[in-house]
XYZ file of C-alpha atoms in Angstrom:
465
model
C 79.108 60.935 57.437
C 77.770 61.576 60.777
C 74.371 62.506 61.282
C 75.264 64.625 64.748
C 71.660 67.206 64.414
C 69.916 64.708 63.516
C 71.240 62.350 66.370
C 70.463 65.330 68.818
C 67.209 65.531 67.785
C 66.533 61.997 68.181
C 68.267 61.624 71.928
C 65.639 64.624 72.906
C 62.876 62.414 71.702
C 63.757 59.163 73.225
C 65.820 60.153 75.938
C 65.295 61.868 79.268
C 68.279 63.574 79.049
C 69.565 67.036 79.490
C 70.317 69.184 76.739
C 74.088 69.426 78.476
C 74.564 65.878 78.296
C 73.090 65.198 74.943
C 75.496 68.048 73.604
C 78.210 66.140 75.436
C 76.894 62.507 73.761
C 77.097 64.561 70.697
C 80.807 65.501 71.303
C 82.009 62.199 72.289
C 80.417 60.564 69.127
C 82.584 63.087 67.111
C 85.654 62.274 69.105
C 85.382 58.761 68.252
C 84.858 59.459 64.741
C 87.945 61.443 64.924
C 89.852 58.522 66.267
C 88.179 55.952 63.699
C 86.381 57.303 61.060
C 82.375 56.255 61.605
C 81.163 53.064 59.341
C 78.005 50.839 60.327
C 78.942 48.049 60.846
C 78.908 46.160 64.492
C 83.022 45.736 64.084
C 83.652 49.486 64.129
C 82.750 49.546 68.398
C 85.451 46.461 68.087
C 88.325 48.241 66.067
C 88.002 51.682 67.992
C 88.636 50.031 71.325
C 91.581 48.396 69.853
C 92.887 51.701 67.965
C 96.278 52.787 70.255
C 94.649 56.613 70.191
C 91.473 55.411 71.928
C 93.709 52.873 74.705
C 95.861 56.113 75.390
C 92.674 58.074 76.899
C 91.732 57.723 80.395
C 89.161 54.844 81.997
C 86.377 57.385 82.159
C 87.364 58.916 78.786
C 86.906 55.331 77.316
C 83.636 54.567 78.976
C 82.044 58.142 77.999
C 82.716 57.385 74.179
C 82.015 53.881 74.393
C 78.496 54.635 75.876
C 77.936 57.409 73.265
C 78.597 55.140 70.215
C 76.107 52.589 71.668
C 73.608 55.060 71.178
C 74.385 56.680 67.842
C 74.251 52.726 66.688
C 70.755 52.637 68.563
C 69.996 55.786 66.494
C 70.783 54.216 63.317
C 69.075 51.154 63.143
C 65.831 53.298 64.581
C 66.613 54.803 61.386
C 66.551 51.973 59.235
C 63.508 50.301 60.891
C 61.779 53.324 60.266
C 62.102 53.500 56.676
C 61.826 49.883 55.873
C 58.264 50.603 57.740
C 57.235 53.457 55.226
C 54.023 53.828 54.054
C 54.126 53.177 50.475
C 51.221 55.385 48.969
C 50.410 58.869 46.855
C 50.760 60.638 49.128
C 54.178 61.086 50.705
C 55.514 64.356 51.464
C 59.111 66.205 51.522
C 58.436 69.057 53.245
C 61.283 72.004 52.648
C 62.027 74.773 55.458
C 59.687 73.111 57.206
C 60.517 75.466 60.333
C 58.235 73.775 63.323
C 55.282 72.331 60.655
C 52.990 74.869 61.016
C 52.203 74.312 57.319
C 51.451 70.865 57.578
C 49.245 70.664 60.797
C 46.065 68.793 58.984
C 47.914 66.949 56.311
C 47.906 63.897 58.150
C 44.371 64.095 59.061
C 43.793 63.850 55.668
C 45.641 61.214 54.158
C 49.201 62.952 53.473
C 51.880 61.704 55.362
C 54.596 64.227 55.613
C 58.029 61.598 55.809
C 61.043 63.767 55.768
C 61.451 67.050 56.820
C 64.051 69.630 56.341
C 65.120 72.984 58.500
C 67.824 74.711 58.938
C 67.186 76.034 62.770
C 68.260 73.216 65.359
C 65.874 74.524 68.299
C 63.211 74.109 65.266
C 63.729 71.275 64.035
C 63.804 69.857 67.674
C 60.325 70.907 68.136
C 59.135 69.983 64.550
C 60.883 66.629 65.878
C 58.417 66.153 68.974
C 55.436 67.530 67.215
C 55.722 65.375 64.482
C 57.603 61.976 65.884
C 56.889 59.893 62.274
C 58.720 61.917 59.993
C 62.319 61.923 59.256
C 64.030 65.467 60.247
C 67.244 66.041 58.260
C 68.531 69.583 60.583
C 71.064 71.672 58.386
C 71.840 74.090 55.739
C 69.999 73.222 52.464
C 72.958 74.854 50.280
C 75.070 72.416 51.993
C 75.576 69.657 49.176
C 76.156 67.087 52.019
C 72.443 67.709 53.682
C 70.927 68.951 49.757
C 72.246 65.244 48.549
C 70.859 63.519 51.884
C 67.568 65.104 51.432
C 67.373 63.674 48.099
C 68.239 60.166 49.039
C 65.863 59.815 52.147
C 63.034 61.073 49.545
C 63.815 58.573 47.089
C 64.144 55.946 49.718
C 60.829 56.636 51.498
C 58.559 57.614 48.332
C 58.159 60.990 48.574
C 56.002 62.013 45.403
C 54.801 65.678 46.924
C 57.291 68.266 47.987
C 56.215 71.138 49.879
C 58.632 74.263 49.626
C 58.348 77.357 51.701
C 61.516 79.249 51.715
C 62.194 82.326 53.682
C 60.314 85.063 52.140
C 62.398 88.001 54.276
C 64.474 89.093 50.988
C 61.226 90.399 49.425
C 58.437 90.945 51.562
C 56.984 93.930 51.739
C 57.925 94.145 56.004
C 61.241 93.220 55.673
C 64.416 94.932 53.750
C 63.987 93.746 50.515
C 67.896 93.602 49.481
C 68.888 93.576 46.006
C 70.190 89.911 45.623
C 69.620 88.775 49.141
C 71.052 85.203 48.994
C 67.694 84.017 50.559
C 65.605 84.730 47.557
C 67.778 81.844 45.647
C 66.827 78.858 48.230
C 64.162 78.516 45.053
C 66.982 77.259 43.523
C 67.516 73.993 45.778
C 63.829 73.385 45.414
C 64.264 73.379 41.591
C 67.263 70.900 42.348
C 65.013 68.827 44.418
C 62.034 68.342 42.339
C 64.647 67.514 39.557
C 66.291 64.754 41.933
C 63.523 63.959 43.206
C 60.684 63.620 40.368
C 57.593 64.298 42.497
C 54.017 63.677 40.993
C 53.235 67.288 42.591
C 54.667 70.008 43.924
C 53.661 73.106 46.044
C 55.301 76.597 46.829
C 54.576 78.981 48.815
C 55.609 82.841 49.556
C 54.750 86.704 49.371
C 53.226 87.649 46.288
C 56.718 89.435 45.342
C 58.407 85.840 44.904
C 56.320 86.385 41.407
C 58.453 89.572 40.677
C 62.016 88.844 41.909
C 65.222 88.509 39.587
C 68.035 86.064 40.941
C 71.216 86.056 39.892
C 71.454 82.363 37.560
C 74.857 82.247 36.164
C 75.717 85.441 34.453
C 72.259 86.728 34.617
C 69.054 87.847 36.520
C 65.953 86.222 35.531
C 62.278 86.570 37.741
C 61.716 83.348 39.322
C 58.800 82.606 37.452
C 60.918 82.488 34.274
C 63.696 80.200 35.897
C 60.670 77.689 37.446
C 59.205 77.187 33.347
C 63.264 77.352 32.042
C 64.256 74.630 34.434
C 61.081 72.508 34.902
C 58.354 73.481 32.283
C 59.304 70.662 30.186
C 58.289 68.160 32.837
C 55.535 70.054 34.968
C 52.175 71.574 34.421
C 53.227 75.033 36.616
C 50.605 76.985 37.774
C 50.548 80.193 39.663
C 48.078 82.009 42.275
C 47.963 85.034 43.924
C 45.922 84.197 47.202
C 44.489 85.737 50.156
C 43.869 83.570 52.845
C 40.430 84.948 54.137
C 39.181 84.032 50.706
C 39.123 79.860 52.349
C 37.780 80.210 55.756
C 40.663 81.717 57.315
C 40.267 84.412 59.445
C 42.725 86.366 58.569
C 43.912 88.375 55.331
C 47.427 87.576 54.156
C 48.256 87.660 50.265
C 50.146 84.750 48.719
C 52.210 83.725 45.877
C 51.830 79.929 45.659
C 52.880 77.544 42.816
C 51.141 74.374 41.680
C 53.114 71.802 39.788
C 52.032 68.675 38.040
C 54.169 66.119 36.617
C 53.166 66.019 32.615
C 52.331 62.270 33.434
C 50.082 62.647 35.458
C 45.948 62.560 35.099
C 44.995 64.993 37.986
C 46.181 68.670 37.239
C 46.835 70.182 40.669
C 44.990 73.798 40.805
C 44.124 76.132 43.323
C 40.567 75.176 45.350
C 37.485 77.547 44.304
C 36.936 80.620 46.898
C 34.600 79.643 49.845
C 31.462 81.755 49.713
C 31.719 83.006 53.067
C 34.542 85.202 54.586
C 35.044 84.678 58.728
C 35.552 87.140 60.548
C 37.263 88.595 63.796
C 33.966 88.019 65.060
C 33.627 84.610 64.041
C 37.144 83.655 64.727
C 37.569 85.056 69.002
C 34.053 87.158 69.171
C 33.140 84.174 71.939
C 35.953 84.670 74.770
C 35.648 87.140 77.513
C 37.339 90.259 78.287
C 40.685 89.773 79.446
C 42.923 92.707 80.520
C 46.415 93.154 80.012
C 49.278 93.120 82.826
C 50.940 96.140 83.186
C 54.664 95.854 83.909
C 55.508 99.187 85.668
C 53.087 99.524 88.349
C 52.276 97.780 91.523
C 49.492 95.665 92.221
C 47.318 98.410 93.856
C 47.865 100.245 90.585
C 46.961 97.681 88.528
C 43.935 97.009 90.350
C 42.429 100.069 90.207
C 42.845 100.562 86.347
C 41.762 96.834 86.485
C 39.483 95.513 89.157
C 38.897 92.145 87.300
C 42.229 91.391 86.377
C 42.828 88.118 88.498
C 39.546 86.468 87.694
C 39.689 87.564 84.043
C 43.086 86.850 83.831
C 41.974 82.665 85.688
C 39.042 82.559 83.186
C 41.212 82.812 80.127
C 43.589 80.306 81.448
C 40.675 77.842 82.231
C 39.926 78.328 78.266
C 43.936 78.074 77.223
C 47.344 77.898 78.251
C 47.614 79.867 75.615
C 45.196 82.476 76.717
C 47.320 84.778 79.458
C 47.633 88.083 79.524
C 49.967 89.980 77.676
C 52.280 92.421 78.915
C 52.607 96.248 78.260
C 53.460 99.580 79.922
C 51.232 101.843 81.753
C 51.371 104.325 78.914
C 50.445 102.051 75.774
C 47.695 100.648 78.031
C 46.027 104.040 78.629
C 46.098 104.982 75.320
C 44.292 101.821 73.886
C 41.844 102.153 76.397
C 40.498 105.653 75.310
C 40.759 103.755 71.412
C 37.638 102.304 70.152
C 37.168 99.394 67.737
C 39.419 99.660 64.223
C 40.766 103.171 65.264
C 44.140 104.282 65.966
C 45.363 106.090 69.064
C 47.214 108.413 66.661
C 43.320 109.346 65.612
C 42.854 110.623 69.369
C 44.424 113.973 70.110
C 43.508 113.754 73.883
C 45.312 110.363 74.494
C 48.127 110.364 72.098
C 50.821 107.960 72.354
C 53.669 109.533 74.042
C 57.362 108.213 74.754
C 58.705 108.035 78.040
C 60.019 111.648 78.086
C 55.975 112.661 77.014
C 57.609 113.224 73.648
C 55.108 112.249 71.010
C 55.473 109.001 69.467
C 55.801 109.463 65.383
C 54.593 106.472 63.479
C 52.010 105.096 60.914
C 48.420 104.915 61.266
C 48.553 101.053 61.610
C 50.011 101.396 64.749
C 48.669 101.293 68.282
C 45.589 100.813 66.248
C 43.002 98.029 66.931
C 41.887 95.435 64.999
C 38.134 94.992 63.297
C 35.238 92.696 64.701
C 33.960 92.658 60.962
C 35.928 91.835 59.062
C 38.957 89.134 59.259
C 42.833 89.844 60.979
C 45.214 92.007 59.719
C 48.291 89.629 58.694
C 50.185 88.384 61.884
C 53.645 89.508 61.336
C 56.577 88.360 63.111
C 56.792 91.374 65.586
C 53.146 90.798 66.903
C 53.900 91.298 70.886
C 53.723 94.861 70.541
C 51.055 97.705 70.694
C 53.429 99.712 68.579
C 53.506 97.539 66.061
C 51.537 97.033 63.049
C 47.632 96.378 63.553
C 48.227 94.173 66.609
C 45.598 95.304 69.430
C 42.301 93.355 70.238
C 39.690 94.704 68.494
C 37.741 95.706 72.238
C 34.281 96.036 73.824
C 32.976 100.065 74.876
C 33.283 98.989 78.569
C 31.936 102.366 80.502
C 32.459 105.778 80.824
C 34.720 107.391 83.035
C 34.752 110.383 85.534
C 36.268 112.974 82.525
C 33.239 111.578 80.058
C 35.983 109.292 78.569
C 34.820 106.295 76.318
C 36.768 103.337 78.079
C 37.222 100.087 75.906
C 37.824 96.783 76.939
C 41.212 94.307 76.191
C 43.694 97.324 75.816
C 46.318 94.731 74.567
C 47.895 92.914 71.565
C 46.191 89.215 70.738
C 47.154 86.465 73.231
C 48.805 83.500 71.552
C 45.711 81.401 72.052
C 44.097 84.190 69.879
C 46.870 84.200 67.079
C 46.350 80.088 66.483
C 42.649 80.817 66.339
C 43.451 83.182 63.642
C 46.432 81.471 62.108
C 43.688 77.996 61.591
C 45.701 76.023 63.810
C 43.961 73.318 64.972
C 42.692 73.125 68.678
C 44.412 69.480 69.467
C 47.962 70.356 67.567
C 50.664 68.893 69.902
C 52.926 71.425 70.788
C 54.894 70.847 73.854
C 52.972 72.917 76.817
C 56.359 74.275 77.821
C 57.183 75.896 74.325
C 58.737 79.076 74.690
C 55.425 81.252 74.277
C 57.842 84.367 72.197
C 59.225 81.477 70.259
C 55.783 80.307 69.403
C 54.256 83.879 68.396
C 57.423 84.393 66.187
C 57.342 81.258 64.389
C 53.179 81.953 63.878
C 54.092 85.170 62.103
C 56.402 83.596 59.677
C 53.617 81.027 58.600
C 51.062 79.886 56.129
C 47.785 79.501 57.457
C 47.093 75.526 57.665
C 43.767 75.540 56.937
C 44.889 77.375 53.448
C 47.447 74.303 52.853
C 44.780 72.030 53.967
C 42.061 72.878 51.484
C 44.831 72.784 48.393
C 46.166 69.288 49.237
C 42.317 68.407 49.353
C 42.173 69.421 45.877
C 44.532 65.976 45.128
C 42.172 63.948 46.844
């Protein structure tokens, strides 16, 4: 079977090639399997050159393919040499929806060694790919038997013993739909199917504390996951369950989690949840230390923006001496306004004066944790998904009283939603994590507000030290 995602991911990593011509290396690899079916063996360059279909095809046809299979045999034996140089140890991980490895960003750092990888997304699992060269990316559809059965055998192969699940939670959290029998709340059922393949010492899951109260459809009947994880595995694994909150271990933020802890029956170390840390961290704690930095407004000129902003430039050049991370974000004139005149943990729906307003000055009808800013005591507000926006939920700065105005208006600083720079403080990410500078920055904010904290994931592997 060819391995084409997987191939892609490794030209982008040791290739300087375009993502045009890798998709076209790609293509020509699956011509020539179409020609002569793919084996590995040295012969099959030797046999495809003689095959009539392949001698029909035009010089440049020919030399295309021929140069394409010469790498996908160079990606192979990198393969090969990679996993007869695995680390045989405790400690090997399978980590499952891995998206870009947020999850995992201290586990190596402490002694876990994350060695294959699985995610669904190919733009992902690219960047999971560059951030994390060592382990083994398998790109495709778990519910695909094909990748499911690969998954399995490069575990096996490389000694995974730990396998770290976190499938999509959108099917029951509390921001998203929640559909009855949304086929994503059954991806628990592949990790069951793993850790029976697979036989890991431990395993980990994580999700919204619904997971703990969702029925999927097994067979004929609906069961809540919890039931299915002790009918299918409580025979073989110690299974505990948590419901978290991340602030409760150093991280500055709050966000509520269902996690599971397994332990093989065999083994002497029960895996359990660490004990709270005695001291919660703050807003304050986390981003209290970085200067004012104003937002850019897109609608107005630059003499506009000036005068609402006199410091913007050299505000705007101290942040990005501090982070790439650290720019300002953009908003409209009439979101900015309206932040301004809203002071630390209020909402501007609590201001009659400066209400938000649509474009037509028709009022703007939403919930209280909107346009509202955050709290220097106490830790973030979950980062969702959606976290570019004033309108959304519990997204602005928390601010500074910066003056008074002309009307006897209260102005206060950093009328804007968190920079990313702001979000990894919050998310734990750790200051020296390698994502590529030129990383989409909306990709990067998106992918933040579908995480786990990695601080959080940190402290529980810790616990198997």
């Amino acid at each position: 079977m060819l391995e084409l995602s997987n191939f892609k991911l490794w030209l982008t990593e040791h290739k300087a090639y375009s993502h045009k011509t890798i998709g076209n290396i790609a293509s020509r690899v699956k011509r020539a399997d179409g020609i002569l079916p793919w084996f590995n063996d040295a012969v099959y360059q030797f046999h495809l050159e003689q095959s009539e279909e392949y001698q029909m095809l035009s010089a440049a046809v020919r030399s295309q393919i021929k140069k394409a299979v010469k790498l996908y045999f160079e990606f192979v034996n990198d393969q090969g040499a990679k996993q007869d140089n695995k680390r045989e140890s405790a400690m090997n991980v399978l980590s499952l929806f891995a998206n870009i490895g947020v999850a995992e960003a201290y586990l190596k750092e402490i002694g876990f060694n994350v060695v294959v990888a699985n995610e669904l997304i190919e733009r992902r699992a690219i960047l999971y790919s560059k951030i994390y060269p060592d382990t083994y990316m398998i790109c495709g559809d778990i519910t695909d038997k094909k990748i499911f059965d690969k998954v399995v055998r490069e575990s096996i192969d490389r000694g995974v013993n730990i396998i770290m699940a976190t499938p999509p939670c959108q099917g029951m959290s509390t921001v998203g739909q929640k559909v009855v029998d949304d086929e994503r709340n059954r991806l628990v059922c592949q990790v069951i199917e793993a850790i029976k393949e697979i036989k890991p010492k431990y395993s980990f899951i994580e999700n919204v504390p619904m997971f703990f109260n969702t029925k999927i459809k097994v067979g004929n009947e609906k069961i809540l996951i919890p039931e299915l994880l002790e009918n299918e595995l409580g025979n073989d694994y110690i299974i505990n369950k948590y419901l978290v909150d991340t602030k409760d271990y150093s991280v500055p933020q709050s966000r509520e989690r269902a996690i599971v802890l397994m332990t093989r029956k065999d083994q002497r170390k029960e895996w359990v949840i660490p004990e709270k840390d005695a001291k919660v961290k703050t807003m304050r704690d986390a981003i209290g230390n970085l200067p004012k930095l104003d937002p850019f407004i897109t609608d107005v000129d630059e003499e506009e923006l000036l005068k609402i902003f006199p410091h913007f430039y050299e505000r705007r050049e101290r942040a990005l001496q501090i982070s790439k991370w650290h720019t300002p974000p953009h908003h409209i004139k009439r979101q900015v306004v309206v932040m301004q005149h809203t002071p630390t943990g209020k909402s501007a729906f609590d201001n009659p004066k400066y209400y938000p307003v649509k474009a037509n000055g028709e009022a703007v009808k939403g919930f209280r944790n909107t346009y509202k800013r955050q709290n220097w005591d106490a830790p973030a507000y979950t980062v969702t998904m959606d976290n570019r926006k004033i309108s959304s939920q519990d997204n602005v700065h928390p601010g500074r009283f910066e003056y008074t105005d002309e009307n006897g208006d209260d102005i206060y600083s950093d009328a804007r939603t968190l920079t990313l720079y702001e979000l990894m403080i919050i998310m734990s990410i750790p200051p020296n994590w390698p994502v590529p500078e030129n990383t989409s920055e909306a990709f990067l904010r998106r992918i933040i507000g579908e995480g786990i904290p990695p601080l959080f994931v940190k402290k529980v592997f810790e616990k198997l030290l």
